[in-house]
């Protein structure tokens, strides 16, 4: 059995983060920056921040990636997922002057999750790959409500307005989409 | 054994960062104790990661990377200090006001949060009911100790109550121990003493 890489068509982002953690590897950081900073900026702009603020948040996100690289645990989250949560928390801080409670949570290594098994490490690094595949298989209407919910910071009533569909339909599409995604991940255990 | 969980909609809002802070703190209190919901949150966050990958990149200014590489000596910000060692995470690190009596056998200690929701700790003695309210918008309650029952079910430590309709029966403390819970709400119309305290400390 061959092990899937987190990103089949790109560099192994988890390995780049590990290299930053261990070697303070500036080349690895530059590669990570080239991939993620423009995506985080794109997200912030879609979510309604102006280009300057969006660039600022992308910068702060990547600085936090450098600073927190040692806390990255590929057994618990893929690279994209980890960077998504960092950017999300910084965005909340910046825009609302609120802390996301995830920032207040104890260090994940203190959590009582039980010992990690080798197969779980493998499956967590594959989770993003599977979700990406699952997203591409969703019917377009379901994929659309998920994207809007995640990256345009829309409450359901706004999605309703945007798409011109009733709120009940927005909710049921979201629910269907999430159920479907979970179903495709169900075999991860 | 935890039996009551937040709705998927609430977990999704938590995952995307769009849940107002007070509601997010109540949700996080449940998450800290509920492995099942942590797994569901992990899936939602991984979905966020996968969608981040799909976004069409928007280039940064030419010197952005170099400006950042100049800052690599900056220390990481320290995590917020533990303020209340007697409370479970994440409540131990959040700012709380003082206790206010809001009725016989019921006290309230507000969260000092900003945003579109408010909340706080409620400590109610056995046999007492939690403050009455009619709510518009989301309302979440997570039990820290003790138990209560309302028209929808019986809630114990770790359970999260997310009523989808108005309480017809006010939550009533059950058993012989006081009930400590953390509540948060958007747009709850408060009545009685809690309402007066709420307006006072606004």
PDB file of C-alpha atoms in Angstrom, chain A residues 43-185:
ATOM      1  CA  UNK A  43     -10.133  34.157   1.883  1.00  0.00           C
ATOM      2  CA  UNK A  44      -9.963  37.400   3.872  1.00  0.00           C
ATOM      3  CA  UNK A  45     -10.956  39.417   0.796  1.00  0.00           C
ATOM      4  CA  UNK A  46     -13.899  37.152   0.069  1.00  0.00           C
ATOM      5  CA  UNK A  47     -14.942  37.484   3.672  1.00  0.00           C
ATOM      6  CA  UNK A  48     -15.141  41.241   3.234  1.00  0.00           C
ATOM      7  CA  UNK A  49     -11.781  42.640   4.400  1.00  0.00           C
ATOM      8  CA  UNK A  50     -10.089  45.243   2.197  1.00  0.00           C
ATOM      9  CA  UNK A  51      -6.908  44.188   0.325  1.00  0.00           C
ATOM     10  CA  UNK A  52      -4.566  45.915   2.828  1.00  0.00           C
ATOM     11  CA  UNK A  53      -6.177  44.315   5.885  1.00  0.00           C
ATOM     12  CA  UNK A  54      -6.360  40.978   4.053  1.00  0.00           C
ATOM     13  CA  UNK A  55      -2.653  41.087   3.267  1.00  0.00           C
ATOM     14  CA  UNK A  56      -1.924  42.030   6.876  1.00  0.00           C
ATOM     15  CA  UNK A  57      -3.897  39.016   8.132  1.00  0.00           C
ATOM     16  CA  UNK A  58      -2.158  36.718   5.667  1.00  0.00           C
ATOM     17  CA  UNK A  59       1.187  38.021   6.986  1.00  0.00           C
ATOM     18  CA  UNK A  60       0.177  37.549  10.622  1.00  0.00           C
ATOM     19  CA  UNK A  61      -1.049  34.034   9.834  1.00  0.00           C
ATOM     20  CA  UNK A  62       2.262  33.073   8.263  1.00  0.00           C
ATOM     21  CA  UNK A  63       4.215  34.630  11.150  1.00  0.00           C
ATOM     22  CA  UNK A  64       2.160  32.490  13.546  1.00  0.00           C
ATOM     23  CA  UNK A  65       2.925  29.430  11.378  1.00  0.00           C
ATOM     24  CA  UNK A  66       6.641  30.171  11.828  1.00  0.00           C
ATOM     25  CA  UNK A  67       6.275  30.764  15.574  1.00  0.00           C
ATOM     26  CA  UNK A  68       4.003  27.801  16.277  1.00  0.00           C
ATOM     27  CA  UNK A  69       5.541  25.261  13.890  1.00  0.00           C
ATOM     28  CA  UNK A  70       6.671  23.154  16.848  1.00  0.00           C
ATOM     29  CA  UNK A  71       3.061  22.798  18.006  1.00  0.00           C
ATOM     30  CA  UNK A  72       1.930  21.394  14.649  1.00  0.00           C
ATOM     31  CA  UNK A  73       0.933  17.770  15.046  1.00  0.00           C
ATOM     32  CA  UNK A  74       0.171  16.008  11.754  1.00  0.00           C
ATOM     33  CA  UNK A  75      -1.621  13.322  13.747  1.00  0.00           C
ATOM     34  CA  UNK A  76      -4.292  15.854  14.723  1.00  0.00           C
ATOM     35  CA  UNK A  77      -4.707  17.986  11.620  1.00  0.00           C
ATOM     36  CA  UNK A  78      -3.428  18.317   8.078  1.00  0.00           C
ATOM     37  CA  UNK A  79      -1.307  21.346   7.180  1.00  0.00           C
ATOM     38  CA  UNK A  80      -4.147  23.187   5.409  1.00  0.00           C
ATOM     39  CA  UNK A  81      -6.491  22.517   8.317  1.00  0.00           C
ATOM     40  CA  UNK A  82      -3.969  23.796  10.852  1.00  0.00           C
ATOM     41  CA  UNK A  83      -3.306  26.967   8.878  1.00  0.00           C
ATOM     42  CA  UNK A  84      -7.054  27.439   8.360  1.00  0.00           C
ATOM     43  CA  UNK A  85      -7.599  27.422  12.146  1.00  0.00           C
ATOM     44  CA  UNK A  86      -4.715  29.850  12.766  1.00  0.00           C
ATOM     45  CA  UNK A  87      -6.050  32.275  10.153  1.00  0.00           C
ATOM     46  CA  UNK A  88      -9.579  31.949  11.512  1.00  0.00           C
ATOM     47  CA  UNK A  89      -8.489  32.765  15.061  1.00  0.00           C
ATOM     48  CA  UNK A  90      -6.403  35.741  13.965  1.00  0.00           C
ATOM     49  CA  UNK A  91      -9.266  37.044  11.875  1.00  0.00           C
ATOM     50  CA  UNK A  92     -11.587  36.953  14.872  1.00  0.00           C
ATOM     51  CA  UNK A  93      -8.988  38.777  16.965  1.00  0.00           C
ATOM     52  CA  UNK A  94      -8.408  41.412  14.326  1.00  0.00           C
ATOM     53  CA  UNK A  95     -11.944  42.103  13.225  1.00  0.00           C
ATOM     54  CA  UNK A  96     -13.914  41.742  16.397  1.00  0.00           C
ATOM     55  CA  UNK A  97     -11.266  42.143  19.071  1.00  0.00           C
ATOM     56  CA  UNK A  98     -12.468  38.842  20.413  1.00  0.00           C
ATOM     57  CA  UNK A  99     -10.458  35.728  21.087  1.00  0.00           C
ATOM     58  CA  UNK A 100     -11.575  32.504  19.539  1.00  0.00           C
ATOM     59  CA  UNK A 101     -11.920  30.154  22.495  1.00  0.00           C
ATOM     60  CA  UNK A 102      -9.639  27.722  20.662  1.00  0.00           C
ATOM     61  CA  UNK A 103      -6.861  30.122  21.681  1.00  0.00           C
ATOM     62  CA  UNK A 104      -7.840  29.594  25.299  1.00  0.00           C
ATOM     63  CA  UNK A 105      -7.874  25.829  25.135  1.00  0.00           C
ATOM     64  CA  UNK A 106      -5.117  23.902  26.846  1.00  0.00           C
ATOM     65  CA  UNK A 107      -2.188  22.721  24.776  1.00  0.00           C
ATOM     66  CA  UNK A 108      -3.525  19.834  22.691  1.00  0.00           C
ATOM     67  CA  UNK A 109      -0.720  17.610  23.954  1.00  0.00           C
ATOM     68  CA  UNK A 110      -2.268  17.897  27.429  1.00  0.00           C
ATOM     69  CA  UNK A 111      -5.605  16.639  26.217  1.00  0.00           C
ATOM     70  CA  UNK A 112      -6.854  13.306  27.257  1.00  0.00           C
ATOM     71  CA  UNK A 113      -7.137  11.844  23.785  1.00  0.00           C
ATOM     72  CA  UNK A 114      -5.421   8.605  24.614  1.00  0.00           C
ATOM     73  CA  UNK A 115      -2.351   7.352  22.784  1.00  0.00           C
ATOM     74  CA  UNK A 116      -2.245   8.016  19.078  1.00  0.00           C
ATOM     75  CA  UNK A 117      -2.026   4.976  16.900  1.00  0.00           C
ATOM     76  CA  UNK A 118       0.167   4.870  13.849  1.00  0.00           C
ATOM     77  CA  UNK A 119      -2.798   4.236  11.576  1.00  0.00           C
ATOM     78  CA  UNK A 120      -4.574   7.283  12.987  1.00  0.00           C
ATOM     79  CA  UNK A 121      -1.541   9.447  12.170  1.00  0.00           C
ATOM     80  CA  UNK A 122      -1.751   8.200   8.624  1.00  0.00           C
ATOM     81  CA  UNK A 123      -5.482   8.738   8.344  1.00  0.00           C
ATOM     82  CA  UNK A 124      -5.394  12.288   9.737  1.00  0.00           C
ATOM     83  CA  UNK A 125      -2.828  13.305   7.153  1.00  0.00           C
ATOM     84  CA  UNK A 126      -5.117  11.806   4.536  1.00  0.00           C
ATOM     85  CA  UNK A 127      -8.264  13.410   5.835  1.00  0.00           C
ATOM     86  CA  UNK A 128      -7.790  16.621   3.855  1.00  0.00           C
ATOM     87  CA  UNK A 129      -7.154  14.635   0.690  1.00  0.00           C
ATOM     88  CA  UNK A 130     -10.355  12.689   1.197  1.00  0.00           C
ATOM     89  CA  UNK A 131     -12.363  15.789   2.024  1.00  0.00           C
ATOM     90  CA  UNK A 132     -11.061  17.478  -1.094  1.00  0.00           C
ATOM     91  CA  UNK A 133     -12.172  14.483  -3.122  1.00  0.00           C
ATOM     92  CA  UNK A 134     -15.522  14.425  -1.337  1.00  0.00           C
ATOM     93  CA  UNK A 135     -16.084  18.139  -1.980  1.00  0.00           C
ATOM     94  CA  UNK A 136     -15.522  17.657  -5.673  1.00  0.00           C
ATOM     95  CA  UNK A 137     -18.151  14.925  -5.691  1.00  0.00           C
ATOM     96  CA  UNK A 138     -20.831  17.001  -3.964  1.00  0.00           C
ATOM     97  CA  UNK A 139     -23.677  18.294  -6.110  1.00  0.00           C
ATOM     98  CA  UNK A 140     -22.840  21.921  -7.061  1.00  0.00           C
ATOM     99  CA  UNK A 141     -25.705  23.385  -4.995  1.00  0.00           C
ATOM    100  CA  UNK A 142     -24.441  21.680  -1.836  1.00  0.00           C
ATOM    101  CA  UNK A 143     -20.820  22.578  -2.480  1.00  0.00           C
ATOM    102  CA  UNK A 144     -21.865  26.194  -3.007  1.00  0.00           C
ATOM    103  CA  UNK A 145     -23.601  26.581   0.364  1.00  0.00           C
ATOM    104  CA  UNK A 146     -20.625  24.979   2.114  1.00  0.00           C
ATOM    105  CA  UNK A 147     -18.147  27.344   0.451  1.00  0.00           C
ATOM    106  CA  UNK A 148     -20.271  30.347   1.252  1.00  0.00           C
ATOM    107  CA  UNK A 149     -20.696  29.260   4.849  1.00  0.00           C
ATOM    108  CA  UNK A 150     -16.965  28.794   5.265  1.00  0.00           C
ATOM    109  CA  UNK A 151     -15.350  31.598   3.371  1.00  0.00           C
ATOM    110  CA  UNK A 152     -17.779  34.397   2.944  1.00  0.00           C
ATOM    111  CA  UNK A 153     -18.759  34.446   6.590  1.00  0.00           C
ATOM    112  CA  UNK A 154     -22.397  34.439   5.617  1.00  0.00           C
ATOM    113  CA  UNK A 155     -25.076  33.669   8.088  1.00  0.00           C
ATOM    114  CA  UNK A 156     -27.699  31.411   6.624  1.00  0.00           C
ATOM    115  CA  UNK A 157     -30.170  34.204   6.005  1.00  0.00           C
ATOM    116  CA  UNK A 158     -27.590  35.997   3.843  1.00  0.00           C
ATOM    117  CA  UNK A 159     -26.878  32.847   1.865  1.00  0.00           C
ATOM    118  CA  UNK A 160     -30.627  32.643   1.363  1.00  0.00           C
ATOM    119  CA  UNK A 161     -30.631  36.155  -0.110  1.00  0.00           C
ATOM    120  CA  UNK A 162     -27.550  35.515  -2.287  1.00  0.00           C
ATOM    121  CA  UNK A 163     -28.737  32.303  -3.807  1.00  0.00           C
ATOM    122  CA  UNK A 164     -32.393  33.227  -3.925  1.00  0.00           C
ATOM    123  CA  UNK A 165     -33.462  30.026  -2.200  1.00  0.00           C
ATOM    124  CA  UNK A 166     -35.516  29.663   0.971  1.00  0.00           C
ATOM    125  CA  UNK A 167     -33.743  29.452   4.346  1.00  0.00           C
ATOM    126  CA  UNK A 168     -35.062  25.938   4.895  1.00  0.00           C
ATOM    127  CA  UNK A 169     -33.385  24.869   1.669  1.00  0.00           C
ATOM    128  CA  UNK A 170     -30.090  26.480   2.699  1.00  0.00           C
ATOM    129  CA  UNK A 171     -30.204  24.599   5.975  1.00  0.00           C
ATOM    130  CA  UNK A 172     -31.120  21.285   4.416  1.00  0.00           C
ATOM    131  CA  UNK A 173     -28.441  21.628   1.712  1.00  0.00           C
ATOM    132  CA  UNK A 174     -25.838  22.367   4.368  1.00  0.00           C
ATOM    133  CA  UNK A 175     -27.015  19.432   6.413  1.00  0.00           C
ATOM    134  CA  UNK A 176     -27.016  17.112   3.412  1.00  0.00           C
ATOM    135  CA  UNK A 177     -23.568  18.263   2.379  1.00  0.00           C
ATOM    136  CA  UNK A 178     -22.110  17.767   5.857  1.00  0.00           C
ATOM    137  CA  UNK A 179     -23.745  14.359   6.237  1.00  0.00           C
ATOM    138  CA  UNK A 180     -22.335  13.338   2.909  1.00  0.00           C
ATOM    139  CA  UNK A 181     -18.851  14.569   3.767  1.00  0.00           C
ATOM    140  CA  UNK A 182     -18.971  12.756   7.067  1.00  0.00           C
ATOM    141  CA  UNK A 183     -20.166   9.613   5.364  1.00  0.00           C
ATOM    142  CA  UNK A 184     -17.172   9.673   3.062  1.00  0.00           C
ATOM    143  CA  UNK A 185     -14.892  10.098   6.071  1.00  0.00           C
TER     144      UNK A 185
END
